[in-house]
XYZ file of C-alpha atoms in Angstrom:
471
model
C 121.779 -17.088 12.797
C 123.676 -14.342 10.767
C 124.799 -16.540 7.874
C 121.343 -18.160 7.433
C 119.991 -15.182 6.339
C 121.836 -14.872 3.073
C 121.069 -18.179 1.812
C 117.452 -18.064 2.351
C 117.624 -15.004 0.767
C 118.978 -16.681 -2.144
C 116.691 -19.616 -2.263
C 113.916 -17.274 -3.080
C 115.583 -15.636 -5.874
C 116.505 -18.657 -7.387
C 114.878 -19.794 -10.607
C 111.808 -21.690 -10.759
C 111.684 -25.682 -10.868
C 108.607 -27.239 -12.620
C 106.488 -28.960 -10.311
C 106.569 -32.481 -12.238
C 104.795 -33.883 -9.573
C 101.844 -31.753 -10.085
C 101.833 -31.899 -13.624
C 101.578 -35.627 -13.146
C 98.484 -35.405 -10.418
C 96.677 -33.320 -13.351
C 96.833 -36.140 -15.463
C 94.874 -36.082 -18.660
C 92.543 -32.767 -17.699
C 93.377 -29.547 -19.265
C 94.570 -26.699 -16.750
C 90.987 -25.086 -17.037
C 88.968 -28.094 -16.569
C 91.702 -29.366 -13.597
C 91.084 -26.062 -11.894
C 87.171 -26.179 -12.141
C 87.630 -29.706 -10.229
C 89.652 -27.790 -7.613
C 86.500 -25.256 -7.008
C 84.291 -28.041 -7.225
C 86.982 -30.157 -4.301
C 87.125 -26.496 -2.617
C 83.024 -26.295 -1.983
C 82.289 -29.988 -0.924
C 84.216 -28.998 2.100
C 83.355 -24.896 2.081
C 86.451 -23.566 1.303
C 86.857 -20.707 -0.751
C 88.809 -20.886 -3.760
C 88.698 -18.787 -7.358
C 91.431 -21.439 -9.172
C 91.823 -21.022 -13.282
C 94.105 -21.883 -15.245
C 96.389 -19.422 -15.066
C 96.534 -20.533 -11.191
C 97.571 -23.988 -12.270
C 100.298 -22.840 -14.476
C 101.966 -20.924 -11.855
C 101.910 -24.126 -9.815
C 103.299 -25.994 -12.366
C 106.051 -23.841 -13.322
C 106.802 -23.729 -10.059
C 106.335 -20.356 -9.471
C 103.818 -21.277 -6.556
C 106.287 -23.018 -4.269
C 103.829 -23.506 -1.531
C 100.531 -23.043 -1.762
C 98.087 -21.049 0.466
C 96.460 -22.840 3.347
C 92.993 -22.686 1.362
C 94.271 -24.654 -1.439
C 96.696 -26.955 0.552
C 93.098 -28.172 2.535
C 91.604 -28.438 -1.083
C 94.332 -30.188 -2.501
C 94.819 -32.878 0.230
C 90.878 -33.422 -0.069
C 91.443 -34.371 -3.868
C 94.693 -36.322 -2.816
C 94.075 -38.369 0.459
C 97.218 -39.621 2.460
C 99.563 -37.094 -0.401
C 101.456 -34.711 1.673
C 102.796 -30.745 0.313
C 105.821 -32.476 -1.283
C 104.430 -35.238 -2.714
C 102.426 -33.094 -4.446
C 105.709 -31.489 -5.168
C 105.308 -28.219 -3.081
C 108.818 -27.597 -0.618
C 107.737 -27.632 2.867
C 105.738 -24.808 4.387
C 107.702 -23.936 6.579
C 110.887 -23.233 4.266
C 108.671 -20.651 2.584
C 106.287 -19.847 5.124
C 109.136 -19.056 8.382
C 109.698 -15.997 10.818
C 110.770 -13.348 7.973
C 107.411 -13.922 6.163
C 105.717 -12.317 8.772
C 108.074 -9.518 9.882
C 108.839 -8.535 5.917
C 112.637 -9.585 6.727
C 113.057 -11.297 3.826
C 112.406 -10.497 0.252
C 108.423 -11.777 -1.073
C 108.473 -15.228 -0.624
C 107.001 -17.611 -3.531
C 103.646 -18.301 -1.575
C 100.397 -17.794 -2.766
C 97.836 -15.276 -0.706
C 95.638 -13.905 -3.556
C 93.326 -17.067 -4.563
C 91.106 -16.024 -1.162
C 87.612 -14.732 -3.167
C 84.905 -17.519 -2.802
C 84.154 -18.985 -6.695
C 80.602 -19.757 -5.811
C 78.600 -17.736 -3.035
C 76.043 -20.801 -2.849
C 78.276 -23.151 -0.869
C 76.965 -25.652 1.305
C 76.202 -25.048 4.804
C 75.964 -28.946 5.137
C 79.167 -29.337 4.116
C 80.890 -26.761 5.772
C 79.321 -27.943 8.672
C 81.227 -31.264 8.268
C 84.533 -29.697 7.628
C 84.095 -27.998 11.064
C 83.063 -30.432 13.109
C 85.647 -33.390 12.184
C 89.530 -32.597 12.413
C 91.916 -30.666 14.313
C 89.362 -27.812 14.336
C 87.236 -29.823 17.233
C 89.550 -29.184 19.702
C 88.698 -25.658 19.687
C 85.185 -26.426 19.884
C 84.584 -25.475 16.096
C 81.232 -27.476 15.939
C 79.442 -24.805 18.141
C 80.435 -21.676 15.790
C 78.574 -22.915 13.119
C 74.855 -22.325 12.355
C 72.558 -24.273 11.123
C 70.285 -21.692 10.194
C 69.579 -17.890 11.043
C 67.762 -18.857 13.970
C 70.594 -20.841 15.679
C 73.155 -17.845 15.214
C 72.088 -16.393 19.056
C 71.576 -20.446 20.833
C 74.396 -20.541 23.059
C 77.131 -23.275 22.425
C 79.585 -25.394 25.108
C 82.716 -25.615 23.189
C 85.771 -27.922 25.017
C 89.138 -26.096 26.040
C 92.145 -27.509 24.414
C 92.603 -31.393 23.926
C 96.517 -31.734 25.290
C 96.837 -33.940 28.137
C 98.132 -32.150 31.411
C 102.353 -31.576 31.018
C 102.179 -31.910 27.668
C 103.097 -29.512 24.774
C 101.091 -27.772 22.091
C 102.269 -29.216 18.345
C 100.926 -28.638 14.495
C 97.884 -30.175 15.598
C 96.941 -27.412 17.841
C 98.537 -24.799 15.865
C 96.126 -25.879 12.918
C 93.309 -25.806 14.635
C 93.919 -22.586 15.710
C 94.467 -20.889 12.469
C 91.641 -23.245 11.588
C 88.978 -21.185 13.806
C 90.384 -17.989 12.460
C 89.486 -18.901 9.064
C 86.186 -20.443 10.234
C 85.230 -17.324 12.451
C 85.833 -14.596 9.188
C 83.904 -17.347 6.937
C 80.622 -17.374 9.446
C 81.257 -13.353 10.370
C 81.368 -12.837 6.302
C 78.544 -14.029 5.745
C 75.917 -13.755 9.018
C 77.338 -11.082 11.178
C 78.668 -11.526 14.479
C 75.421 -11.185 16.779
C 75.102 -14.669 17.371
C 78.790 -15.833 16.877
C 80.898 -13.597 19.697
C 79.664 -15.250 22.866
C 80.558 -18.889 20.727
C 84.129 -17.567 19.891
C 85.192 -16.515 23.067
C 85.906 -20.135 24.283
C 87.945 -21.026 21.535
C 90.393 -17.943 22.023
C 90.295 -18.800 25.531
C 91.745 -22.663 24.583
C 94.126 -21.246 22.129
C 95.917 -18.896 24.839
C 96.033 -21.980 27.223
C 96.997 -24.343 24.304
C 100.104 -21.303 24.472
C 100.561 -21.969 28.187
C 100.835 -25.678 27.802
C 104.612 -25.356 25.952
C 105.430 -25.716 22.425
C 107.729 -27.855 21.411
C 109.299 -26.151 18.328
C 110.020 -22.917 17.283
C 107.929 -22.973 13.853
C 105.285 -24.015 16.066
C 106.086 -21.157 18.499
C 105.224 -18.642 15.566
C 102.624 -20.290 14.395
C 100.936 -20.637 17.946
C 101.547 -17.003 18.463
C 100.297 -15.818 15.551
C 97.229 -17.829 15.326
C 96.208 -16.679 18.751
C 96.257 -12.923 18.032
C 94.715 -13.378 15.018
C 92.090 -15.227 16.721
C 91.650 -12.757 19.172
C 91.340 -10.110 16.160
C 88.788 -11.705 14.906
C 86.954 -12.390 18.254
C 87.264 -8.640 19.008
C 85.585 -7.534 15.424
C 82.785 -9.675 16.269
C 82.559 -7.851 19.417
C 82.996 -4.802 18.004
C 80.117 -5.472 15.275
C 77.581 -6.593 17.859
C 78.260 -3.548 20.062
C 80.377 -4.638 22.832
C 82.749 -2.316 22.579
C 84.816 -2.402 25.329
C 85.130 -6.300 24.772
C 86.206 -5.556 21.605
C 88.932 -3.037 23.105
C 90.379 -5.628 25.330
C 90.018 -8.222 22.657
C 92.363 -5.523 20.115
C 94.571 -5.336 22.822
C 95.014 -8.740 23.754
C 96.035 -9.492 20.069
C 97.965 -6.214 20.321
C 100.265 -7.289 23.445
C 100.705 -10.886 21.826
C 102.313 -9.486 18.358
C 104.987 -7.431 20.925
C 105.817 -10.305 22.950
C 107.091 -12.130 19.888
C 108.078 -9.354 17.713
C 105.516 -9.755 15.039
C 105.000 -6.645 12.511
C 102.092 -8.850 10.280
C 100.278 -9.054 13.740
C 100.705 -5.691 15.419
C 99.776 -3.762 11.821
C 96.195 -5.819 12.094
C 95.325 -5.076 15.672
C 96.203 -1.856 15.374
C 93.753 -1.235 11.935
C 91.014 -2.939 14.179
C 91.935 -0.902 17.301
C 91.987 2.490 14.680
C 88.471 1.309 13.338
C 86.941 0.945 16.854
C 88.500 4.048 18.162
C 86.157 5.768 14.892
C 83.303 4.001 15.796
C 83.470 4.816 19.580
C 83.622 8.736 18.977
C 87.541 8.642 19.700
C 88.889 10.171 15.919
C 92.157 11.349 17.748
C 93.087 7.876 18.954
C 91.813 6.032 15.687
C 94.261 8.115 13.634
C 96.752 7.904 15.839
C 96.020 3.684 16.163
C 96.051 3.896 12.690
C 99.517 5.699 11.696
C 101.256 3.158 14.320
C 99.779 0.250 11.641
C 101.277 2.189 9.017
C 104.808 2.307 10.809
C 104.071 -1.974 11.258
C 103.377 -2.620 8.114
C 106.124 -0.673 6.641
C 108.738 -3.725 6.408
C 105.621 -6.160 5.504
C 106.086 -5.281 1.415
C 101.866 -4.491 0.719
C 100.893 -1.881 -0.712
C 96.971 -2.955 -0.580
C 97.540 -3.556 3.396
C 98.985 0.166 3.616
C 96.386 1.258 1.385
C 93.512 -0.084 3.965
C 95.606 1.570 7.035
C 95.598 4.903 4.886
C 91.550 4.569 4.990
C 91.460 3.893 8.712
C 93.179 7.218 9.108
C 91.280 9.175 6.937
C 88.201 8.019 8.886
C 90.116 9.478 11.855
C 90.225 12.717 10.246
C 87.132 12.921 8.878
C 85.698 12.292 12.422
C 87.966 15.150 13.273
C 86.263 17.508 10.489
C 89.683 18.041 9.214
C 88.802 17.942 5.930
C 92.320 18.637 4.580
C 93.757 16.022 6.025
C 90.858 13.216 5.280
C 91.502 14.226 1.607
C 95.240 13.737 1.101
C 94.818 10.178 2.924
C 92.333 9.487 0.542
C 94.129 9.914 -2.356
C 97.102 7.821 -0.495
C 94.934 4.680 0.189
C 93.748 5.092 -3.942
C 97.354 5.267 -5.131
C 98.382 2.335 -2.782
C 95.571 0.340 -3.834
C 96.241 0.904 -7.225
C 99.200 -0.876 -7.378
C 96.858 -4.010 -6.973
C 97.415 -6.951 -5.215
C 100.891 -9.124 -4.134
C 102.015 -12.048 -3.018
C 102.523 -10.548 0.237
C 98.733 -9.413 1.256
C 97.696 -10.485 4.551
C 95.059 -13.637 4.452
C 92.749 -12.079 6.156
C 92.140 -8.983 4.021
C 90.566 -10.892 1.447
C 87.446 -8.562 1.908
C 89.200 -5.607 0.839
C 88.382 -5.149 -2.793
C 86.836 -2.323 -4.909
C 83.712 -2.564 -3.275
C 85.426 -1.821 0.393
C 87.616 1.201 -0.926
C 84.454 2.708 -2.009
C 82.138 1.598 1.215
C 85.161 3.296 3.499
C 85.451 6.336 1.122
C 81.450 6.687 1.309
C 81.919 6.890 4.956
C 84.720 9.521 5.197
C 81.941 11.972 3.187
C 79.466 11.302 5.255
C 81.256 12.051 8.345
C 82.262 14.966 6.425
C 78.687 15.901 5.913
C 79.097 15.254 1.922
C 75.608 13.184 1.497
C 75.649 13.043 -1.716
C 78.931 12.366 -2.122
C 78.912 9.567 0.391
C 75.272 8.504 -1.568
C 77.582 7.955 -4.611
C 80.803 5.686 -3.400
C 78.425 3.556 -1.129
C 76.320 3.038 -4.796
C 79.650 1.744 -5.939
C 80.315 0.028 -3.152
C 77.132 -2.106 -3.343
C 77.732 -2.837 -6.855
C 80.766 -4.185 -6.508
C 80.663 -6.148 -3.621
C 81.325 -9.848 -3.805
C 77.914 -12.034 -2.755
C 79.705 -14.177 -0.619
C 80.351 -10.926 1.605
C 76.641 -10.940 2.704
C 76.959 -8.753 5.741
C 79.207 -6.193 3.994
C 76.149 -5.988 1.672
C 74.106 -5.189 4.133
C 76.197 -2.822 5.407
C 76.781 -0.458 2.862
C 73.423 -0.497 1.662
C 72.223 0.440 4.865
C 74.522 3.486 4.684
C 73.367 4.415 1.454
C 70.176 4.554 2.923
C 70.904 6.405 5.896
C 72.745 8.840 3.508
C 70.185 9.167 0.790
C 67.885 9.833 3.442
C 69.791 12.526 5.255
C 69.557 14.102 1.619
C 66.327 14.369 1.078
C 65.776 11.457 -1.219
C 63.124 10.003 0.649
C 62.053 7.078 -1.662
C 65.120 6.144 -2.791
C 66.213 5.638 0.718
C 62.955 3.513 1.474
C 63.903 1.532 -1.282
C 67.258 0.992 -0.304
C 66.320 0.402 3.281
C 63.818 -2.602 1.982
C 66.698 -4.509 0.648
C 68.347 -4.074 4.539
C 65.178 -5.514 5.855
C 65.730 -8.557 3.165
C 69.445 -8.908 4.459
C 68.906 -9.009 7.598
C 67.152 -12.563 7.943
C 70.703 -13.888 6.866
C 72.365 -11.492 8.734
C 73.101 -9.989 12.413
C 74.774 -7.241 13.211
C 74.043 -4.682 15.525
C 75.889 -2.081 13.655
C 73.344 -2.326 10.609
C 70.382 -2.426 13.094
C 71.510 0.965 14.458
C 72.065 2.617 10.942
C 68.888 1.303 9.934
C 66.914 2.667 12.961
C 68.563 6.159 12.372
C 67.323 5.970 8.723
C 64.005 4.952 9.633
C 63.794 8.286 12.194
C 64.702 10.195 9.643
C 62.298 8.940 6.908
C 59.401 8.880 9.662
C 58.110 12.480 8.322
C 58.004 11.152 4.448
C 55.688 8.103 5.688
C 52.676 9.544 3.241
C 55.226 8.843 0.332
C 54.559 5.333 -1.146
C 57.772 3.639 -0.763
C 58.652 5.085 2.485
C 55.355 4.091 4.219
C 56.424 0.259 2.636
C 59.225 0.371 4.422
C 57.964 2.116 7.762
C 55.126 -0.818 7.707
C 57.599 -3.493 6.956
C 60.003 -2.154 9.598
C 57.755 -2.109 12.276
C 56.895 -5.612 11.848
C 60.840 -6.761 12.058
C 62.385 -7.451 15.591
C 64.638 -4.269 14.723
C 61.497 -2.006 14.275
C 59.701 -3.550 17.697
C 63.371 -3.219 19.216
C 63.372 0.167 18.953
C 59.536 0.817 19.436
């Protein structure tokens, strides 16, 4: 194993080789008018994909050695029956292997940064079709998605894992695994996890028994492994957002004691940022900057500064929670140097909703546990601003916090007014975290209900099932 090391070393730090084979698939179209038919491809099956031509270039110099697992579904949708190197992409898993995830090896010629939807108005129709055909039904897919905002709490049967008894878990399954990850985030992104957790929980269940039935290689191994955790990441968050919080916890730690057993830094960095973020939320600052300097120590070897730059936020939450003031400060300014470095080939997938817009939401809440209002009033501004639409229930989110913090300021109508467009949000979205900030905002503008916005809101509210709720 010692002298393999060296020469894939050297295989990424050769020179480029023109993809001819690309170039040839392009045909006739310009780069900018082949990469609006890959966003085009990329929402008739509701993937999310921001291609230009810059994006194609890089393929075709063959600078992009293997593409992303967004694009590789998008591409073999334009190009039926064409596999990754007929398309003239090496193999995934000759870019893609064990170092990529532990940060053994130097940054490997893969693209992660294409994530950001192009059009927030993709088709729920379609997307629906993508889940429900494919490897993604043997996790049961079909039952995560909604058909509308009224479907999000219906239960949902979803099957366990389609391998015949003895048998051994192969690509297949390790697709459809990573395949509900990706599906989970896309759903949780845009309609908050209220009706999506008890749905999710039967696919992580299959993918830990698709881990039990044997694997046959040891690509698949990783894959297997690290699809799991991730899945139970994500199955935890949605836990975590609809207020099950000690599901969540065992979720977090589930993923946590998976990335141990096979040594993976990628995967132990995420659970613990989760783990850090629910320790904050569940009154435990201690343990969520404690959670969150054991991500930092992770992700030291995994080469991204924007991943260390989101850890350094989770711990200055911790401190902030703590009071310490000091301390919530100097991580601050960490997290804005890392993330100024901007983004690399070696960001995590699944941190595609860290952006502008989430440095300032997560700033605006480290001054408002501070007890800065104003100052918290003024990132989570930003932070709506600059938030992506397809990010619906981030949206939500901070704006709710801007009203809860305008409100604990004294600016009465500009908090009702705020606290309006939550109302608005929530029909697409549910999340019990925005409920609860919402019903602490609406407390505190109860005594400014002569003031014409305010009373708007307080009559709206009332109306809503999160006003009754609480009544």
């Amino acid at each position: 194993m010692a002298s393999q090391a060296p020469r894939s070393a050297s295989s990424r730090t050769a020179p480029a080789r023109p993809n001819t084979a690309f170039r040839q698939l392009r045909g006739r179209l310009s780069p900018g008018e082949f990469a609006a038919a890959v966003r085009r491809s990329a929402r008739e099956i509701g993937e999310r994909v921001s291609c230009d031509a810059r994006y194609v270039g890089r393929v075709e110099s063959g600078e992009i050695r293997c593409p992303n697992y967004a694009y590789e579904r998008v591409f073999r949708h334009m190009f039926p029956g064409l596999t990754l190197p007929d398309m003239g992409f090496a193999p995934r898993e000759t870019v893609r292997g064990r170092g990529a995830r532990t940060g053994a090896a130097t940054p490997l010629a893969t693209d992660h940064r294409d994530t950001r939807i192009q059009n927030s108005e993709e088709s729920d129709v379609l997307r629906r079709a993508f889940i429900t055909g494919g490897p993604a039904a043997a996790l049961g897919l079909a039952g995560l998605c909604p058909t509308g905002p009224d479907d999000l709490a219906g239960a949902a049967t979803v099957p366990g894992p389609r391998t015949a008894p003895g048998t051994q878990a192969g690509a297949a399954e390790a697709t459809a695994v990573e395949e509900a990850v990706r599906k989970i985030r896309l759903l949780d992104d845009r309609h908050g996890a209220d009706g999506l957790y008890q749905r999710a929980v039967q696919p992580l269940r299959a993918a830990y028994e698709l881990l039990d039935a044997g694997i046959q290689r040891r690509s698949v191994y990783d894959r297997l492994h690290a699809g799991a955790g991730e899945l139970a990441i994500s199955v935890g968050w949605l836990a975590h957002d609809s207020g099950r919080l000690d599901d969540a916890r065992s979720h977090y730690a589930e993923a946590l004691s998976t990335a141990r057993v096979c040594g993976d830094a990628a995967l132990e960095a995420h659970a613990f940022c989760n783990t850090a973020f629910l320790a904050r939320d569940a009154g435990r600052p201690r343990e969520a900057v404690r959670a969150a300097q054991a991500a930092q120590q992770a992700a030291k070897r995994l080469g991204s500064p924007r991943l260390r730059s989101l850890l350094a936020l989770r711990e200055a939450g911790g401190w902030a929670g703590l009071g310490d003031r000091t301390g919530c400060e100097q991580t601050l300014v960490r997290a804005e140097r890392l993330f100024a470095t901007g983004p690399g080939e070696r960001d995590p997938e699944w941190m595609s909703f860290y952006g502008e817009a989430e440095l300032a939401g997560l700033t605006a809440q480290c001054w408002s546990a501070l007890g800065e209002k104003g100052r918290a009033a003024e990132h989570a501004r930003r932070a709506v601003a600059l938030q992506d639409p397809h990010f619906t229930r981030n949206i939500a989110l901070f704006t709710a916090e801007l009203a809860g913090n305008l409100a604990a300021g004294g600016l009465a109508e500009e908090s009702a007014t705020a606290a309006l467009r939550v109302l608005t949000l929530l029909t697409q979205v549910r999340s019990a975290r925005i409920r609860a900030i919402l019903n602490g905002t609406a407390r505190v503008l109860g005594p400014y209900r002569d003031h014409g916005p305010v009373a708007d809101f307080l009559e709206r509210y009332a109306t809503t099932p999160v006003g009754r709720a609480r009544a």
